[in-house]
XYZ file of C-alpha atoms in Angstrom:
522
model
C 142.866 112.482 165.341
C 140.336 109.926 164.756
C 138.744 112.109 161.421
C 142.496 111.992 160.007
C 142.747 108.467 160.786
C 139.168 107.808 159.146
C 140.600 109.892 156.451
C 143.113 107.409 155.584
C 142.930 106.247 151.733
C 142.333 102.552 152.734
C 138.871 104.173 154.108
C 137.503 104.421 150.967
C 137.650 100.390 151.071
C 135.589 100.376 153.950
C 133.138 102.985 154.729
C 133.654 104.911 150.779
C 130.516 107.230 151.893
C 131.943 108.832 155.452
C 135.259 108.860 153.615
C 134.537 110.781 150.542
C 132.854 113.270 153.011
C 135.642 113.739 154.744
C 137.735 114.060 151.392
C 135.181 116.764 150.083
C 137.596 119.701 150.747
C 140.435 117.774 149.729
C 143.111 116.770 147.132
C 144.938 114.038 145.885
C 148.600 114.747 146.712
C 151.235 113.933 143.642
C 152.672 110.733 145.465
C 148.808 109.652 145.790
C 148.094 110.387 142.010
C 151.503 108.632 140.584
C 150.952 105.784 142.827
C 147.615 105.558 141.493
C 148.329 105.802 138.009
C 150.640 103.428 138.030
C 148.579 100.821 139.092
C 146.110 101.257 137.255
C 148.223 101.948 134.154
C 149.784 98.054 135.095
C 146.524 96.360 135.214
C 145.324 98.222 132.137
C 147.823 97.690 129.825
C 148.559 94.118 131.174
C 144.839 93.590 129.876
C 145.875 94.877 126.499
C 148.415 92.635 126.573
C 146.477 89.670 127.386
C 144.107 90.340 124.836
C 146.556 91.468 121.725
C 148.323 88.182 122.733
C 151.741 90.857 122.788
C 152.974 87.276 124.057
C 153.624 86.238 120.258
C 156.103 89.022 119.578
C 157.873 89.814 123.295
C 158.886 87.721 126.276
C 156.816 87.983 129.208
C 159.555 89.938 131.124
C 159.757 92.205 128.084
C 155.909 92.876 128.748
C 156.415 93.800 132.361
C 159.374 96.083 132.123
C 156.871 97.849 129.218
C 153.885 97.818 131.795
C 156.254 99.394 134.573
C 157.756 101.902 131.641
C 154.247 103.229 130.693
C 152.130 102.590 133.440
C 152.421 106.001 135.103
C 151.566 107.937 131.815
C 148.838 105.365 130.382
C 147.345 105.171 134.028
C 147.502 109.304 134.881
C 145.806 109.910 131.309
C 143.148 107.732 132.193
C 142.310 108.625 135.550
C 142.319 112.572 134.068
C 140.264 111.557 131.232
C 137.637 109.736 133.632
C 137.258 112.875 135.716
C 136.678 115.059 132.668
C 133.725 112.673 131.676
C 132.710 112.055 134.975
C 132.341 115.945 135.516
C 130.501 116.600 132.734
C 128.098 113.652 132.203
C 127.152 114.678 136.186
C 126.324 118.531 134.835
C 124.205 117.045 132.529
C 122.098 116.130 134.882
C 122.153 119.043 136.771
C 125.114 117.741 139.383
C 127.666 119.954 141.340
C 130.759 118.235 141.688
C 133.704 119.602 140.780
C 136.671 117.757 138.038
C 138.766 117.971 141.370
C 136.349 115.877 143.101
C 135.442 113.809 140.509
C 139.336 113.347 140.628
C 138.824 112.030 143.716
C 135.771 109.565 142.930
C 137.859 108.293 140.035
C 141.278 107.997 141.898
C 140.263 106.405 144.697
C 137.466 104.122 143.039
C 140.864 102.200 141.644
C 141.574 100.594 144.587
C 140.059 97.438 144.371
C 141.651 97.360 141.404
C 145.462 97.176 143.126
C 144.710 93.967 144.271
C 144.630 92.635 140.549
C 148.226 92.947 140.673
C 149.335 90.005 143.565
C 146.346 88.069 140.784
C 148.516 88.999 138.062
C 151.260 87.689 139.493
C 149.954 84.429 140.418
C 148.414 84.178 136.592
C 151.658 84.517 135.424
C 153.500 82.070 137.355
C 150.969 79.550 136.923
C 150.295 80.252 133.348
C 153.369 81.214 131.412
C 151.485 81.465 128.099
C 149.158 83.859 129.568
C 149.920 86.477 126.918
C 149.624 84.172 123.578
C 147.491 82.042 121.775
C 149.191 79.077 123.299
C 147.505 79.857 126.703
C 144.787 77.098 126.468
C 146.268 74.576 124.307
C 148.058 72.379 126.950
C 145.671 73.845 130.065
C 144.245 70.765 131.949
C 140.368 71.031 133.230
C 141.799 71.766 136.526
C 144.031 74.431 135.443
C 140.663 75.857 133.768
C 139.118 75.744 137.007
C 141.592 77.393 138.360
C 141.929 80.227 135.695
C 138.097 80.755 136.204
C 138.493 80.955 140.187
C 140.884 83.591 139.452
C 138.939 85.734 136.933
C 135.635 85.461 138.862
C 137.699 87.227 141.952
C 139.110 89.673 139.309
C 135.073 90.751 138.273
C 134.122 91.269 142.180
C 137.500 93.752 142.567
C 136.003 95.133 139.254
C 132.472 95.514 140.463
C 134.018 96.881 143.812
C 135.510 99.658 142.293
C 132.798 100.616 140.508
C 130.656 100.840 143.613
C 133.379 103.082 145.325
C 133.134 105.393 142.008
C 129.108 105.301 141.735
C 129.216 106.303 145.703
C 131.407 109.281 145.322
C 129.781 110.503 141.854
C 126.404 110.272 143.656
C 127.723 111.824 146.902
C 129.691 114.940 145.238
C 126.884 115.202 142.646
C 124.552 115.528 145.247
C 122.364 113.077 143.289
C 120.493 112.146 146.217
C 116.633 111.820 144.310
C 118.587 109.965 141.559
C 121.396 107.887 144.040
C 118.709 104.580 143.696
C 118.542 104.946 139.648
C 122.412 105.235 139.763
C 122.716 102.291 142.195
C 120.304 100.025 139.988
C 122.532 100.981 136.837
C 125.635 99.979 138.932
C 123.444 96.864 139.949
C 122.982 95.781 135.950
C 126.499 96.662 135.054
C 127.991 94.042 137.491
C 125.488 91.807 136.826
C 126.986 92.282 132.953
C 130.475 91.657 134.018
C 129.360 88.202 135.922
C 127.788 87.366 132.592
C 130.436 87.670 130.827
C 132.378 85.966 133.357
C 129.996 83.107 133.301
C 130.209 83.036 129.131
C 134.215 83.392 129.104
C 134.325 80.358 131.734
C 132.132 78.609 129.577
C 134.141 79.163 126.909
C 137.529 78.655 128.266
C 135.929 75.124 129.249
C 135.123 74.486 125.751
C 138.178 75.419 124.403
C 140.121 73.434 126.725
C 138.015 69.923 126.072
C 138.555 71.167 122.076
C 142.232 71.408 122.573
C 142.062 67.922 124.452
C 140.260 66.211 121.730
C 142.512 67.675 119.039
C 145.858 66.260 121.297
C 144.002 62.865 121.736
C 143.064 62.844 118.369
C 139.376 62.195 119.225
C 138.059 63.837 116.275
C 134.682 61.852 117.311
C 133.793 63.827 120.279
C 134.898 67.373 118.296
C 132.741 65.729 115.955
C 129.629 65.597 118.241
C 130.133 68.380 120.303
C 130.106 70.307 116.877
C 126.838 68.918 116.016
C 125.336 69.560 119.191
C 126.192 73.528 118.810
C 124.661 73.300 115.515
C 121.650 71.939 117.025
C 121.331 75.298 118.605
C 122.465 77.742 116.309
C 122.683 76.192 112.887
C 124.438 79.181 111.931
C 127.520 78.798 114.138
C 130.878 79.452 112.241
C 132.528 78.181 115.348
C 130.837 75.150 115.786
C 130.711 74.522 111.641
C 134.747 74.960 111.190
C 134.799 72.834 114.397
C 132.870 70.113 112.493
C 134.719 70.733 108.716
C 137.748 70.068 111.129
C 137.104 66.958 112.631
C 135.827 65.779 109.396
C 138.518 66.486 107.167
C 140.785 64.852 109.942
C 138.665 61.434 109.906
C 138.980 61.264 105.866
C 135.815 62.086 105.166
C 137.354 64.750 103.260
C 134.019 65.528 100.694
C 131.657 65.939 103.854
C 133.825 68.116 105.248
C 134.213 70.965 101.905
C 130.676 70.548 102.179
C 130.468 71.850 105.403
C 133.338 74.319 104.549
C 131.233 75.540 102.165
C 128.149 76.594 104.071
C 130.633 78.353 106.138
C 132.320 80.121 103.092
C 128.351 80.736 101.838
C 127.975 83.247 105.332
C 131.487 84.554 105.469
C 133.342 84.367 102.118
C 136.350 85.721 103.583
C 136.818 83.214 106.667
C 139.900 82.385 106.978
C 139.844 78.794 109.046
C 137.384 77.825 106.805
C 139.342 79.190 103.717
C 142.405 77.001 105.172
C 140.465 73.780 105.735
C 139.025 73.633 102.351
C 142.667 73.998 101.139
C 143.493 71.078 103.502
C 140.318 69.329 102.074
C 141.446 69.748 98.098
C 144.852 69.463 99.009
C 144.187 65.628 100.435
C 142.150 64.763 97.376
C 145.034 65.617 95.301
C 143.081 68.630 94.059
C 146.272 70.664 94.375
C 145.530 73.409 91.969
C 142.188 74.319 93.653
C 143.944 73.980 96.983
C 146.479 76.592 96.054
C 144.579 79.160 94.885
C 142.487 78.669 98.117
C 145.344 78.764 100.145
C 146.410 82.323 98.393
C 142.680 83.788 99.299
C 143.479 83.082 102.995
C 146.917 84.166 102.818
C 145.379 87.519 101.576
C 143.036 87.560 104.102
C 145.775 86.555 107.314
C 149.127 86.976 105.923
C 150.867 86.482 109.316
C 149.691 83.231 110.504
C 151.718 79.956 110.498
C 148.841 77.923 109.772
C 148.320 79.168 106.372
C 151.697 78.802 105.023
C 152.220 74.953 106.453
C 149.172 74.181 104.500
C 151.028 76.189 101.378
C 153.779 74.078 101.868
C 152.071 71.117 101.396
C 150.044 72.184 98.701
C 153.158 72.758 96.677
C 154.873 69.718 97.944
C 151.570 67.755 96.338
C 152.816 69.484 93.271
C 156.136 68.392 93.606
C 157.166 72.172 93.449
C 159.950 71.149 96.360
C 161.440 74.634 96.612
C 158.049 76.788 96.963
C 157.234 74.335 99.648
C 160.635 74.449 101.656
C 160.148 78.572 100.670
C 156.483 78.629 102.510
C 157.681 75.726 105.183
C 160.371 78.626 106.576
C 158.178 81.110 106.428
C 155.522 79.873 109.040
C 158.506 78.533 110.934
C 159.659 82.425 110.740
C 156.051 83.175 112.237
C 155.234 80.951 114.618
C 156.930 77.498 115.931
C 154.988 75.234 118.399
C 153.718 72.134 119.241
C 150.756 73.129 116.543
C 152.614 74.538 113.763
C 156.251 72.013 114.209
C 154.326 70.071 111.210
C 156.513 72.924 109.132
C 159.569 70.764 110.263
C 157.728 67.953 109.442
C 157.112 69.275 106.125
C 160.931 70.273 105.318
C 162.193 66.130 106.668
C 159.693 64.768 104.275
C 160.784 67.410 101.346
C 164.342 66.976 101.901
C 163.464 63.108 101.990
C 162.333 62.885 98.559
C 165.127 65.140 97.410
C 167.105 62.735 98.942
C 169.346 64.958 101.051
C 169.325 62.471 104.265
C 171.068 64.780 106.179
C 168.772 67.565 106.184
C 166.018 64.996 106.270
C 167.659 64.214 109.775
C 168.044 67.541 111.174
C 163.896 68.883 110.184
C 162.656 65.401 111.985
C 165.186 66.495 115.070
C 163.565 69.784 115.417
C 159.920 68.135 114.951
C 160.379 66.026 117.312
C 161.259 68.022 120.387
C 158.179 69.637 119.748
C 156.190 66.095 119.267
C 158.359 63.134 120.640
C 156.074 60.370 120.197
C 155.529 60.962 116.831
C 156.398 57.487 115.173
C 156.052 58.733 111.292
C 158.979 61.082 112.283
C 161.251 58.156 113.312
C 160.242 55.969 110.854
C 161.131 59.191 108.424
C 164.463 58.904 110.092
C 165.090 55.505 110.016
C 164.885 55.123 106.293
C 167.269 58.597 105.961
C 170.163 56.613 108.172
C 168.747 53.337 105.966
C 170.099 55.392 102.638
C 173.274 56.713 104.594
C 173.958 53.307 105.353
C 173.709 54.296 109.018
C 172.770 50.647 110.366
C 173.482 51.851 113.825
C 170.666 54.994 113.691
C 168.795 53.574 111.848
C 167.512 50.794 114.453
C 167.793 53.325 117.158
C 165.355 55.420 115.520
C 163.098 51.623 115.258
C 163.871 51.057 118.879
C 162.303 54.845 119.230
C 158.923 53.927 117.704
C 158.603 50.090 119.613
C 159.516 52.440 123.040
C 156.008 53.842 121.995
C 154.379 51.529 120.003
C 155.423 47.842 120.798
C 153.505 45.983 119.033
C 154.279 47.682 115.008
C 154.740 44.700 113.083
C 156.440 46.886 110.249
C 158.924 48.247 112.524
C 160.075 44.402 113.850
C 160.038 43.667 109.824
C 161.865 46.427 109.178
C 164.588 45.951 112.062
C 165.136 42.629 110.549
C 165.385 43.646 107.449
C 168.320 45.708 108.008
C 170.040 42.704 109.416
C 169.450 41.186 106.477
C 170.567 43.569 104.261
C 173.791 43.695 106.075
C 174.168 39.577 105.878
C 173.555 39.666 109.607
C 171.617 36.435 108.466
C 171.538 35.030 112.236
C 170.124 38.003 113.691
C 167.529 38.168 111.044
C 166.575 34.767 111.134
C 165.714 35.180 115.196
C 163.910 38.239 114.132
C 162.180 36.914 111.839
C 161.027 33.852 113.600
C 160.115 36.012 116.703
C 157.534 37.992 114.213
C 156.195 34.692 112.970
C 155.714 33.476 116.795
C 154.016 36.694 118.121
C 152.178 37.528 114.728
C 151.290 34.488 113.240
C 148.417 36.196 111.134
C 151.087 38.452 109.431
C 153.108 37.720 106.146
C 156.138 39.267 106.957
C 157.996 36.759 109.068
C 157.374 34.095 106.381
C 158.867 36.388 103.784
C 161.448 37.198 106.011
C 162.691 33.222 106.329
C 161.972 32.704 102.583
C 164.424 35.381 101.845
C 166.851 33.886 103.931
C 166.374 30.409 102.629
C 166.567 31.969 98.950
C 169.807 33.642 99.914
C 171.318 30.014 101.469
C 170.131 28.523 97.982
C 167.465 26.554 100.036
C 164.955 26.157 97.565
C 162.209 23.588 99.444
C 162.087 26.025 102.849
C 161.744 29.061 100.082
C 158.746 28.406 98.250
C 157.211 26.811 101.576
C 157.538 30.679 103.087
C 156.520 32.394 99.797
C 153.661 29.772 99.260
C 152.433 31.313 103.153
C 152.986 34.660 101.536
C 150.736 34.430 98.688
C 148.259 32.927 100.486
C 148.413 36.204 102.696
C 149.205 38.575 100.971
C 149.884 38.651 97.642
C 151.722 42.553 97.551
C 154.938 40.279 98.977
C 154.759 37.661 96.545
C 155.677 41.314 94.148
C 158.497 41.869 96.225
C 159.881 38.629 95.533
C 160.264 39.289 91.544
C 162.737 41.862 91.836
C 164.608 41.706 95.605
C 167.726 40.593 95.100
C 167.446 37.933 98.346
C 165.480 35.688 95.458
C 168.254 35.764 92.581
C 169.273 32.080 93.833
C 166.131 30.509 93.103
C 164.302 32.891 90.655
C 165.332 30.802 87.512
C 164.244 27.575 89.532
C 161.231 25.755 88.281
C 159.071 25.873 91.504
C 159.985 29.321 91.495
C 158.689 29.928 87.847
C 155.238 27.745 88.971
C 155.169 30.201 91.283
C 154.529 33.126 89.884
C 153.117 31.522 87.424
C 150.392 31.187 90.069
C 150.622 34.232 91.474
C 149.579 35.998 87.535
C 146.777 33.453 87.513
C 145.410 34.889 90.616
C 146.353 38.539 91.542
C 148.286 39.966 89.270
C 150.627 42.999 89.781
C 149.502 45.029 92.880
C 149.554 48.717 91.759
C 149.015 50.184 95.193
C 148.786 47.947 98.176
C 149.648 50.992 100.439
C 152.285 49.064 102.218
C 155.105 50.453 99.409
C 156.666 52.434 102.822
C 157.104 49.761 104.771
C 159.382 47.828 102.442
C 162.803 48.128 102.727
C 165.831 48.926 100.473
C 167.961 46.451 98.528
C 170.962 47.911 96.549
């Protein structure tokens, strides 16, 4: 009674010596073998899973309904395949076991390893992105702590199973002079597994403060990070893409191809770097360059999202509209996220200048559940209701971007504005004298009341505002030779001295950079 109850599998967690002695004689039932195979034929292809990132193409039920599917087949070949070698690696050595044993030593060696599956399960409640690339884009440092916790306990099961095997292939194989050889290789190989534990935590850590900096925009501290790799291994593609990245992001847009370049200089074909320098040309209006870059990366990874958003704005540079909405749908067709939605982006802004409002509308909609404080996107919206003569939207989509950012002087401009341009004169006029109360240092309350005065035919309180204006900012003083707000006065002589004035001084304004922020006058 008490050898049968020795002789019970969970033994082998135990006391794996007495118990394989006991199981010398014996055989692993069928029920024993499929139960065995199956879990190991979860965890395995689970793993696979994890590391194809199957996430990208199935749900994560879909992946466990194929794990439970396969897992009996996937886990029995494996286990069978593992006693084969395990046999005759020991007869190369001169050991006696038998495949049935070594069945045995194999089969029973995996059960630490059905413990991974209650960590499975608690890896993918916790992290639902667990089988795609997304997994460590939104993780938190505590969440990465976590993770870590979790894998380190998921090396000891591993390193306990592979005692349990290296006792039973020593004990059937009667390697007794060799057992402390054996036992120092086992020693090494776990030692191995924590090292790659420690490096994959490390890792994961990085990745996680990357992903932060990227979300926080702190292209600084990607910036210096970068640099401090480099210091270490000059030669780190990793590290020298991380830099390009952060460069190109900051504007330096020259430094970074440089650094692009040395990258390109190692590994012609590499594709981030291949897709930054596209980004690169692409912002310095080198469009041509940038396409043909984009094209060698699109060789190289045809199936990411990445590639084709940067395609799509390559060809929107060009003003080729319909190759860009053509390569804007096909990385939404690949991949949609928080770090490709830029491809809806890309379709509101191409639809914008096409001037198909409506579909402008919709694309900014879709980018935005993806990233809701986005103010560009609103603002994108605004002026799409602005040409639909959607009053109404239009300031909710302005209310939007205050909600976030409250103090956007354009955005109070532009919300008075559009009472102005539907003769909601009183409502403009408090707007307007709000701006020049709480921004004082700003032109565009002044302007604001000169237009107003200009459209009352008051001709003194006018050129009082626009005299503030040119003193300011001359760009507005432009805006006053062709908005309509100014027709009252425009023939007037102190108008006329004006810009007289105005010529004298400054001249036409090709490119103030504030053209977007001006609104519509029909």
């Amino acid at each position: 009674m008490e050898n049968e109850k020795e002789s019970r599998w969970l033994s082998f967690l135990s006391q794996p010596s007495h118990t394989f002695e006991i199981w010398r004689e014996k055989q692993i039932t069928v029920l024993q073998l499929l139960s065995l195979s199956m879990g190991l034929g979860f965890i395995n292809l689970l793993n696979r899973f994890y590391i194809a990132e199957m996430g990208e193409h199935f749900s994560v039920s879909a992946l466990i309904i194929l794990a439970m599917i396969f897992s009996p087949l996937v886990g029995f070949i494996a286990i069978k395949v593992g006693a084969f070698f395990a046999e005759k690696i020991g007869r190369l050595f001169k050991g006696k076991a038998t495949y049935r044993q070594m069945e045995i030593a194999v089969g029973w060696s995996l059960l630490p390893l059905m413990l991974l599956i209650p960590f499975w399960i608690v890896e993918i409640i916790l992290f639902p992105d667990i089988f795609t690339s997304e997994l460590f884009v939104s993780m938190t440092e505590k969440e990465a702590l976590l993770f870590n916790i979790v894998l380190f306990f998921e090396v000891i099961l591993f390193g306990w199973s592979l005692l349990i095997f290296v006792i039973g292939f020593c004990k059937y194989h009667e390697f007794y002079k060799m057992k402390p050889v054996v036992y120092v290789v086992h020693t090494m190989a776990f030692i191995f597994l924590l090292y790659n534990w420690g490096n994959g935590a490390v890792q994961i850590y990085d990745t996680v403060q990357y992903n932060k900096a990227i979300e926080e925009e702190d292209y600084e501290t990607i910036l210096t990070n970068a640099e401090t790799d480099l210091e270490e291994e000059p030669a780190d593609l990793t590290a020298l893409n991380n830099k390009a990245y952060a460069l190109i992001n900051e504007g330096n847009y020259e430094e970074g191809l440089e650094v692009v370049n040395e990258v390109l200089e190692i590994e012609p074909d590499n594709d981030t770097a291949l897709n930054n320098k596209g980004w690169a040309l692409n912002m310095l209006g080198r469009n041509e360059e940038a396409l043909t870059v984009i094209m060698q990366a699109i060789a190289i990874e045809p199936n990411e999202a990445y590639e084709y958003i940067n395609l799509g704005n390559i060809y929107y540079g060009l003003g080729n509209y319909q190759s860009g909405i053509d390569a804007y749908e096909t990385a939404i067709d690949y991949d949609i996220s928080e770090d490709t939605a830029s491809a809806y982006y890309g379709l509101g802004i191409t639809y914008y200048d096409l001037a198909e409002y409506e579909k402008t509308i919709d694309y900014m909609e879709r980018y935005l559940t993806y990233l809701p404080e986005d103010i560009d996107a609103y603002w994108v919206m605004a002026n799409a209701y602005d040409f639909l003569n959607n009053q109404t939207q239009a300031l909710e989509m302005l209310d939007h971007i205050l909600a976030i950012d409250p103090e956007n002087v354009a955005v109070h401009t532009y919300k008075a504005d559009l009472h102005l341009y539907y003769e909601q004169i009183q409502e403009a006029e408090i707007m307007y004298q709000k701006i020049i109360t709480d921004y004082p240092e700003y032109p565009d309350g002044y302007y604001g009341m000169a237009a107003i005065a200009a459209y009352n035919q008051n001709t003194i309180d006018a050129i009082t505002n626009l005299e503030i204006v040119l003193e300011y900012d001359p760009y507005y003083f432009e805006n006053a030779l062709y908005d309509v707000f100014f027709d009252n006065i425009r023939e007037t002589s102190e108008f006329q001295a004006l810009e007289a004035k105005y010529y004298e001084t400054d001249g036409l304004y090709e490119d103030s950079g504030l053209g977007d922020e001006s609104v519509r006058y029909d």
